[in-house]
């Protein structure tokens, strides 16, 4: 049975089709990435998964429990870290986590609350009021809140937005541990290198539709070979090289170009063409394609 099953989900806000028939499922134990540009519909979909918003059509179920007709069972198996920071400012961190536990009917949860706070470096803030926390600290509490009932399925909507490097590492260590222990993770992030490192499979949403759904490694393999990034101190890119540019906006913006190369032997003729055109190379790098390159290609509709 799927940890999360999303079937033909549609959502409309007046004239705007925020979700245009989204279908995918996530298997138990997966670390799954839900990616897409601003406004693609990720948070809309997560609100429907969390039961905060109703789909106009389609169904969502968590471990076999429909999020509408079987809400309580579905919700008890799900932990959601929302994108927006919303709190009652007058409670302390510990009180906030105890209340959340109470919501799930857990009365003696202090041992786990302490462990979660410890893993998120929140222990020394346990008795601080929410309003006195910095933005990054508040986000840690949001993560802790999602985990108080040890949900088998954990959905994180931009958990690392505005978060410093240290917490990102702490957070990923903890989430990866939960994943190893069998929890299913669904992650939304704009940091594609994070998604590449963590997610075994990803879905890409564009304007409310799934435009890619595959193993992370298979998506990256779709872009064959590597890329030669050249910065020109003088001159512009010769016409003969323009078809190799993988990010079309570079043709407009300027002096740095990312060129597709299938084999190392392609590099020599590129350099010769540049030299003959009178261009002067300021900087040059050969790099492997990564998830960000795939994302850009897919979002530009090239593949
Ligand atoms: N309550 C609402 N009323 C009207 N329009 C909405 C509402 N919520 C979202 N939208 C619109 O639906 C679309 C999808 O928004 P959503 O927040 O799901 O995007 P997202 O993929 O989460 O983007 P981001 O990466 O910026 O978080 C956007 O065009 C947004 O303006
Ligand atoms: Mg969002």
Short mmCIF file of C-alpha atoms in Angstrom, two decimals, residues 81-192:
data_model
loop_
_atom_site.label_atom_id
_atom_site.label_comp_id
_atom_site.label_asym_id
_atom_site.label_seq_id
_atom_site.Cartn_x
_atom_site.Cartn_y
_atom_site.Cartn_z
CA UNK A 81 5.93 21.11 8.27
CA UNK A 82 4.09 24.06 6.70
CA UNK A 83 5.78 26.71 4.59
CA UNK A 84 4.26 29.60 6.56
CA UNK A 85 5.31 30.30 10.14
CA UNK A 86 2.17 30.44 12.31
CA UNK A 87 2.30 30.22 16.10
CA UNK A 88 0.70 31.34 19.28
CA UNK A 89 3.34 33.80 20.48
CA UNK A 90 2.53 33.46 24.18
CA UNK A 91 3.49 29.82 24.62
CA UNK A 92 6.97 28.46 25.14
CA UNK A 93 8.55 25.93 22.81
CA UNK A 94 7.86 23.07 25.21
CA UNK A 95 4.24 24.15 25.75
CA UNK A 96 3.72 24.39 22.00
CA UNK A 97 5.00 20.84 21.54
CA UNK A 98 2.92 19.52 24.45
CA UNK A 99 -0.22 21.08 23.01
CA UNK A 100 0.49 19.52 19.64
CA UNK A 101 0.93 16.14 21.38
CA UNK A 102 -2.40 16.69 23.15
CA UNK A 103 -4.06 17.29 19.80
CA UNK A 104 -3.02 13.77 18.82
CA UNK A 105 -4.17 12.37 22.17
CA UNK A 106 -0.64 11.78 23.50
CA UNK A 107 -0.37 12.67 27.18
CA UNK A 108 2.98 11.31 28.28
CA UNK A 109 5.12 12.39 25.40
CA UNK A 110 7.89 14.31 27.19
CA UNK A 111 10.66 11.80 26.50
CA UNK A 112 10.10 12.04 22.75
CA UNK A 113 9.59 15.83 22.91
CA UNK A 114 12.96 16.10 24.65
CA UNK A 115 14.59 13.89 22.03
CA UNK A 116 13.12 15.90 19.16
CA UNK A 117 14.21 19.20 20.75
CA UNK A 118 17.65 17.77 21.33
CA UNK A 119 18.00 16.63 17.72
CA UNK A 120 16.93 20.04 16.44
CA UNK A 121 19.18 21.96 18.85
CA UNK A 122 16.18 23.48 20.60
CA UNK A 123 16.85 22.27 24.13
CA UNK A 124 18.19 25.58 25.43
CA UNK A 125 15.12 27.36 24.00
CA UNK A 126 12.61 24.94 25.57
CA UNK A 127 11.26 27.54 28.00
CA UNK A 128 11.47 30.55 25.69
CA UNK A 129 8.28 32.14 24.38
CA UNK A 130 7.68 31.61 20.68
CA UNK A 131 7.59 35.35 19.98
CA UNK A 132 11.16 35.68 21.29
CA UNK A 133 12.59 33.20 18.79
CA UNK A 134 14.38 34.12 15.58
CA UNK A 135 12.91 33.05 12.24
CA UNK A 136 15.22 30.06 11.89
CA UNK A 137 14.44 28.94 15.46
CA UNK A 138 10.70 29.18 14.76
CA UNK A 139 11.20 26.96 11.75
CA UNK A 140 12.90 24.37 13.98
CA UNK A 141 9.80 24.40 16.19
CA UNK A 142 7.60 23.87 13.12
CA UNK A 143 9.66 20.80 12.29
CA UNK A 144 9.47 19.58 15.90
CA UNK A 145 5.68 20.10 15.91
CA UNK A 146 5.30 17.92 12.83
CA UNK A 147 7.19 15.11 14.53
CA UNK A 148 5.58 14.97 18.02
CA UNK A 149 3.35 12.02 17.14
CA UNK A 150 6.09 10.08 15.28
CA UNK A 151 4.10 10.04 12.04
CA UNK A 152 5.05 7.37 9.50
CA UNK A 153 4.64 9.92 6.67
CA UNK A 154 6.38 13.29 6.98
CA UNK A 155 5.81 16.13 4.51
CA UNK A 156 8.14 19.12 4.68
CA UNK A 157 7.26 22.29 2.74
CA UNK A 158 10.44 24.38 2.38
CA UNK A 159 11.86 23.40 5.78
CA UNK A 160 15.22 25.03 5.06
CA UNK A 161 14.02 28.39 3.71
CA UNK A 162 15.92 31.07 5.62
CA UNK A 163 17.76 28.53 7.73
CA UNK A 164 21.51 28.66 8.40
CA UNK A 165 23.97 26.03 7.20
CA UNK A 166 24.37 24.45 10.61
CA UNK A 167 20.67 23.86 11.13
CA UNK A 168 20.29 22.56 7.60
CA UNK A 169 22.87 19.92 8.37
CA UNK A 170 21.35 19.13 11.76
CA UNK A 171 17.92 18.89 10.19
CA UNK A 172 19.01 16.63 7.33
CA UNK A 173 20.83 14.34 9.74
CA UNK A 174 17.69 13.95 11.82
CA UNK A 175 15.31 13.57 8.87
CA UNK A 176 17.67 11.06 7.20
CA UNK A 177 17.75 9.07 10.44
CA UNK A 178 13.94 9.01 10.55
CA UNK A 179 13.95 7.89 6.91
CA UNK A 180 16.41 5.07 7.70
CA UNK A 181 14.12 4.02 10.55
CA UNK A 182 11.31 3.61 8.01
CA UNK A 183 9.53 6.97 7.89
CA UNK A 184 8.45 8.13 4.45
CA UNK A 185 9.66 11.64 3.63
CA UNK A 186 8.18 14.06 1.10
CA UNK A 187 10.27 17.20 0.71
CA UNK A 188 9.65 20.46 -1.08
CA UNK A 189 12.69 22.66 -1.58
CA UNK A 190 14.15 25.23 -3.95
CA UNK A 191 17.65 24.04 -3.01
CA UNK A 192 18.09 21.51 -5.78
#
